[in-house]
Amino acid sequence: MKWGFWIGLLLCLFAISCQKKKELEEGNAVYYWRTELRLDSTERAFMKHHHIRRMYCRYFDVLMRDSTPMPNATITFTDRLPDSVELVPTVYITEDCMHQRHQGLAAKLVCRIRQMNETNNLPPFGELQIDCDYTARSLQIYYEFLEDVKRELSLLAPHYSFTLSTTIRLHQLQMAAPPVDYGVLMVYNTGNPRRFMDRNPILDWRDVKPYLRHLGSYPLPLCAAYPVYRWQRDIHGVRVEHTVEADEILRVKAAAERERPELRKTILTFHLDKENINRYNTETYEKIYSH
């Protein structure tokens, strides 16, 4: 009887351990947010030099049109990635799409991604990422949608374990964690664009600091993405340009990693583009990608 008890207990513990969320793999990654996948020599050299192992590539957006969620700005594939780089399909969904349930939306999304990969002779994907600036109003429907996506992924290959991830904005750290394998903490677009005279809306330490206290206890594996892009806009007919100083990025990165050392494992930049690469020197990028 005793041996039977202990064997049963060990089997239960093994089953529980198998249900734990996957640990994040250490490595460097980039977002790709253009409507054509075409890499020039500068971008390829950057990926090779900084050992980029994963590209989160925006396949299309989903936005409301005539009260129905519809795809928009679909990417075209002109180039192929190096064999050493994993392509992660990423879909941006506007928050108003999650104000009510839409029957079959998850199935349509997963099917569209699979068809895009097949049409463009891309290898089958093992991970899918959903990007949504969900709020308290849309949280429940969004989380139900994520569960639907997981079900649809399981139907693609019943014996294969797909990874589902989502973006996490700073204000979402105060909410319940979504039902995914891990989240990418978006450490950018942190400020109010209307306060651009005294705060950088892309990234400002003063806007990030209040949220850091939630990092340590957030119950979901996390990695972090940092901004290297430029934002141009017209304000009352005047062209205003926002960029972030390298020191500000590194200051925020160091503070976030003190609160959550796990963030050192997988590091992303937003987003891969020749102009963004040339904005900072190689040493700065090496510090951003330091583990």
Coordinates of C-alpha atoms in Angstrom, one line a residue:
M1 CA 0.0 0.0 0.0
K2 CA 2.8 2.4 0.9
W3 CA 4.6 1.9 -2.4
G4 CA 1.4 2.4 -4.3
F5 CA 0.8 5.7 -2.5
W6 CA 4.2 7.0 -3.2
I7 CA 4.1 6.0 -6.9
G8 CA 0.7 7.7 -7.3
L9 CA 2.1 10.8 -5.6
L10 CA 5.1 10.9 -7.9
L11 CA 2.9 10.5 -10.9
C12 CA 0.7 13.4 -9.8
L13 CA 3.7 15.6 -9.2
F14 CA 5.0 14.8 -12.6
A15 CA 1.7 15.6 -14.2
I16 CA 1.6 18.9 -12.5
S17 CA 5.1 19.8 -13.5
C18 CA 4.3 19.1 -17.1
Q19 CA 1.4 21.6 -16.9
K20 CA 3.7 24.5 -15.9
K21 CA 4.1 27.3 -18.4
K22 CA 7.1 27.0 -20.7
E23 CA 10.2 28.8 -19.6
L24 CA 11.4 31.6 -21.9
E25 CA 14.4 30.7 -24.0
E26 CA 17.3 33.1 -23.7
G27 CA 18.0 35.1 -26.8
N28 CA 17.7 38.3 -28.8
A29 CA 14.7 39.2 -30.9
V30 CA 13.2 42.0 -33.0
Y31 CA 9.8 43.2 -34.0
Y32 CA 9.1 43.7 -37.7
W33 CA 6.3 46.2 -38.3
R34 CA 6.4 46.9 -42.0
T35 CA 3.9 45.8 -44.7
E36 CA 6.6 44.1 -46.8
L37 CA 9.2 41.6 -45.5
R38 CA 12.3 42.8 -47.4
L39 CA 15.7 42.9 -45.6
D40 CA 18.6 44.9 -46.9
S41 CA 22.3 44.2 -46.2
T42 CA 22.3 46.5 -43.1
E43 CA 19.4 44.7 -41.5
R44 CA 20.8 41.3 -42.3
A45 CA 24.2 42.3 -40.9
F46 CA 22.5 43.7 -37.7
M47 CA 20.6 40.4 -37.1
K48 CA 23.8 38.4 -37.6
H49 CA 25.9 40.6 -35.4
H50 CA 23.4 40.7 -32.5
H51 CA 22.5 37.0 -32.8
I52 CA 18.8 37.7 -33.4
R53 CA 17.1 34.3 -33.1
R54 CA 13.4 35.3 -33.4
M55 CA 11.5 37.9 -35.4
Y56 CA 8.0 38.8 -34.3
C57 CA 6.5 39.8 -37.6
R58 CA 3.2 41.7 -37.9
Y59 CA 1.2 39.7 -40.4
F60 CA -1.9 42.0 -40.4
D61 CA -4.1 44.2 -38.2
V62 CA -7.7 43.4 -37.3
L63 CA -10.0 46.4 -37.0
M64 CA -13.7 47.1 -36.9
R65 CA -15.3 47.8 -40.2
D66 CA -19.1 48.0 -40.5
S67 CA -19.4 46.4 -37.1
T68 CA -17.3 43.4 -38.1
P69 CA -13.6 42.7 -37.4
M70 CA -11.7 42.7 -40.6
P71 CA -8.0 42.2 -41.6
N72 CA -6.1 45.3 -42.7
A73 CA -2.6 46.1 -44.0
T74 CA -1.6 42.5 -44.7
I75 CA 2.2 42.0 -45.1
T76 CA 3.7 40.7 -48.4
F77 CA 6.7 38.4 -48.3
T78 CA 9.5 39.4 -50.7
D79 CA 12.5 37.9 -48.8
R80 CA 13.1 34.9 -46.6
L81 CA 14.7 35.0 -43.2
P82 CA 18.0 33.2 -42.4
D83 CA 17.4 29.6 -41.3
S84 CA 18.7 30.5 -37.9
V85 CA 15.8 33.0 -37.3
E86 CA 12.4 31.9 -36.2
L87 CA 9.4 33.8 -37.7
V88 CA 6.6 34.4 -35.2
P89 CA 3.4 35.6 -36.7
T90 CA 2.0 38.6 -34.8
V91 CA -1.4 40.1 -35.2
Y92 CA -2.5 43.5 -33.9
I93 CA -6.1 43.7 -32.9
T94 CA -7.7 47.1 -32.0
E95 CA -9.3 47.3 -28.6
D96 CA -12.8 48.0 -29.9
C97 CA -12.9 44.6 -31.6
M98 CA -13.0 43.2 -28.1
H99 CA -16.1 45.1 -26.9
Q100 CA -18.2 42.2 -27.9
R101 CA -17.7 38.5 -28.8
H102 CA -17.4 37.7 -32.5
Q103 CA -18.3 34.1 -33.3
G104 CA -15.6 32.4 -35.3
L105 CA -13.0 35.2 -35.1
A106 CA -10.3 33.1 -33.6
A107 CA -10.8 30.3 -36.2
K108 CA -10.6 32.9 -39.1
L109 CA -7.4 34.4 -37.7
V110 CA -5.6 31.1 -37.2
C111 CA -6.7 29.9 -40.6
R112 CA -5.6 33.1 -42.3
I113 CA -2.1 32.9 -40.8
R114 CA -1.8 29.2 -41.8
Q115 CA -2.8 30.0 -45.4
M116 CA -0.4 33.0 -45.6
N117 CA 2.5 30.7 -44.5
E118 CA 1.4 28.0 -47.1
T119 CA 0.9 30.5 -49.9
N120 CA 4.4 32.0 -49.3
N121 CA 6.1 28.7 -48.8
L122 CA 7.0 29.5 -45.2
P123 CA 7.6 26.8 -42.6
P124 CA 4.8 25.9 -40.2
F125 CA 4.7 28.3 -37.3
G126 CA 5.1 27.1 -33.7
E127 CA 4.1 30.3 -31.9
L128 CA 1.5 33.0 -32.4
Q129 CA 1.5 36.4 -30.8
I130 CA -1.6 38.7 -30.3
D131 CA -1.1 42.4 -29.7
C132 CA -4.0 44.3 -28.2
D133 CA -4.2 47.3 -25.9
Y134 CA -7.0 45.8 -23.9
T135 CA -8.7 47.7 -21.0
A136 CA -10.8 46.8 -18.1
R137 CA -13.8 47.0 -20.4
S138 CA -12.4 44.6 -23.0
L139 CA -10.4 42.3 -20.7
Q140 CA -12.9 39.5 -20.3
I141 CA -13.8 39.2 -24.0
Y142 CA -10.1 39.4 -25.0
Y143 CA -9.1 36.7 -22.6
E144 CA -12.0 34.5 -23.9
F145 CA -10.8 35.2 -27.4
L146 CA -7.3 34.1 -26.4
E147 CA -8.7 30.8 -25.1
D148 CA -10.5 30.4 -28.4
V149 CA -7.2 30.9 -30.3
K150 CA -5.5 28.2 -28.1
R151 CA -8.3 25.8 -29.0
E152 CA -7.9 26.6 -32.7
L153 CA -4.2 26.1 -32.5
S154 CA -4.7 22.7 -30.9
L155 CA -6.9 21.7 -33.8
L156 CA -4.1 22.4 -36.3
A157 CA -1.9 19.7 -34.8
P158 CA -3.5 17.8 -31.9
H159 CA -0.1 16.3 -30.8
Y160 CA 1.9 19.5 -31.0
S161 CA 2.1 22.1 -28.3
F162 CA 1.8 25.6 -29.8
T163 CA 3.0 28.6 -27.9
L164 CA 0.6 31.6 -27.6
S165 CA 2.0 34.9 -26.4
T166 CA 0.5 38.4 -26.0
T167 CA 1.8 41.9 -25.5
I168 CA 1.6 43.5 -22.0
R169 CA 1.5 47.2 -21.7
L170 CA 2.6 48.9 -18.5
H171 CA -1.0 49.7 -17.3
Q172 CA -2.0 46.1 -17.9
L173 CA 0.4 44.9 -15.2
Q174 CA -2.3 46.0 -12.7
M175 CA -4.8 43.6 -14.2
A176 CA -5.2 39.8 -14.1
A177 CA -2.8 38.0 -16.3
P178 CA -4.0 36.7 -19.7
P179 CA -4.3 32.9 -20.5
V180 CA -1.1 32.6 -22.5
D181 CA 2.3 31.1 -22.2
Y182 CA 4.1 34.4 -21.7
G183 CA 3.9 38.1 -22.3
V184 CA 6.1 40.7 -24.0
L185 CA 6.2 43.8 -21.8
M186 CA 6.0 46.8 -24.2
V187 CA 8.4 49.4 -22.6
Y188 CA 7.4 52.1 -25.1
N189 CA 4.5 54.4 -25.9
T190 CA 4.5 55.1 -22.2
G191 CA 3.5 58.7 -22.1
N192 CA 0.6 61.0 -23.1
P193 CA 1.3 62.4 -26.6
R194 CA -0.4 65.7 -25.5
R195 CA 2.3 66.3 -22.9
F196 CA 5.1 66.1 -25.4
M197 CA 6.5 69.5 -24.3
D198 CA 7.8 68.0 -21.0
R199 CA 7.6 64.2 -21.5
N200 CA 8.8 62.0 -24.3
P201 CA 5.6 60.0 -25.3
I202 CA 7.7 57.1 -26.6
L203 CA 9.6 56.5 -23.3
D204 CA 10.2 58.6 -20.2
W205 CA 11.5 57.2 -16.9
R206 CA 9.0 59.3 -15.0
D207 CA 6.1 57.5 -16.8
V208 CA 7.6 54.0 -16.3
K209 CA 8.6 54.3 -12.6
P210 CA 5.0 54.0 -11.0
Y211 CA 4.4 50.7 -12.8
L212 CA 7.7 49.0 -11.8
R213 CA 6.3 47.9 -8.4
H214 CA 3.9 45.5 -10.2
L215 CA 6.7 43.8 -12.1
G216 CA 8.0 41.4 -9.4
S217 CA 4.6 39.9 -8.6
Y218 CA 3.1 39.7 -12.1
P219 CA 2.1 36.0 -12.4
L220 CA 3.1 35.4 -16.0
P221 CA 6.6 34.8 -17.6
L222 CA 7.7 38.1 -19.2
C223 CA 10.3 39.4 -21.6
A224 CA 10.7 43.0 -22.6
A225 CA 10.7 45.1 -25.8
Y226 CA 12.4 48.5 -26.0
P227 CA 11.9 51.3 -28.5
V228 CA 14.5 52.3 -31.1
Y229 CA 12.1 54.0 -33.5
R230 CA 11.3 57.6 -34.5
W231 CA 7.8 59.0 -34.3
Q232 CA 6.9 62.0 -36.5
R233 CA 3.6 63.9 -36.4
D234 CA 2.1 67.2 -37.2
I235 CA 0.9 69.4 -34.4
H236 CA -0.9 72.6 -35.5
G237 CA 0.9 72.4 -38.8
V238 CA 4.3 72.0 -37.2
R239 CA 6.3 68.7 -37.7
V240 CA 7.3 67.3 -34.3
E241 CA 9.8 64.4 -34.1
H242 CA 10.2 62.1 -31.1
T243 CA 13.2 59.8 -30.5
V244 CA 14.6 58.4 -27.3
E245 CA 18.1 59.0 -26.1
A246 CA 20.1 55.8 -25.6
D247 CA 20.8 56.6 -21.9
E248 CA 17.0 56.8 -21.2
I249 CA 16.5 53.3 -22.8
L250 CA 19.3 51.8 -20.8
R251 CA 18.2 53.5 -17.5
V252 CA 14.7 52.1 -17.9
K253 CA 16.0 48.7 -18.9
A254 CA 18.3 48.5 -15.8
A255 CA 15.5 49.5 -13.5
A256 CA 13.0 47.0 -14.9
E257 CA 15.6 44.2 -14.7
R258 CA 16.3 45.0 -11.0
E259 CA 12.6 44.4 -10.3
R260 CA 12.3 41.4 -12.6
P261 CA 15.7 39.7 -13.4
E262 CA 13.8 37.4 -15.8
L263 CA 13.6 40.2 -18.3
R264 CA 17.3 39.7 -19.0
K265 CA 16.6 36.3 -20.7
T266 CA 14.9 37.4 -23.8
I267 CA 15.2 41.0 -25.1
L268 CA 13.4 42.6 -28.1
T269 CA 13.7 45.9 -29.9
F270 CA 10.9 47.6 -31.8
H271 CA 11.4 47.6 -34.6
L272 CA 13.9 46.3 -37.3
D273 CA 14.5 49.0 -39.9
K274 CA 17.7 50.4 -41.4
E275 CA 16.9 53.9 -40.2
N276 CA 16.4 52.6 -36.6
I277 CA 19.6 50.6 -36.8
N278 CA 21.6 53.7 -37.8
R279 CA 20.0 55.8 -35.0
Y280 CA 22.1 54.2 -32.3
N281 CA 25.7 52.9 -32.4
T282 CA 26.7 49.3 -32.1
E283 CA 27.8 49.7 -28.5
T284 CA 24.3 51.0 -27.5
Y285 CA 22.6 48.0 -29.2
E286 CA 25.0 45.6 -27.4
K287 CA 24.0 47.2 -24.1
I288 CA 20.3 46.9 -24.9
Y289 CA 20.8 43.2 -25.8
S290 CA 23.1 42.5 -22.9
H291 CA 21.9 39.6 -20.7

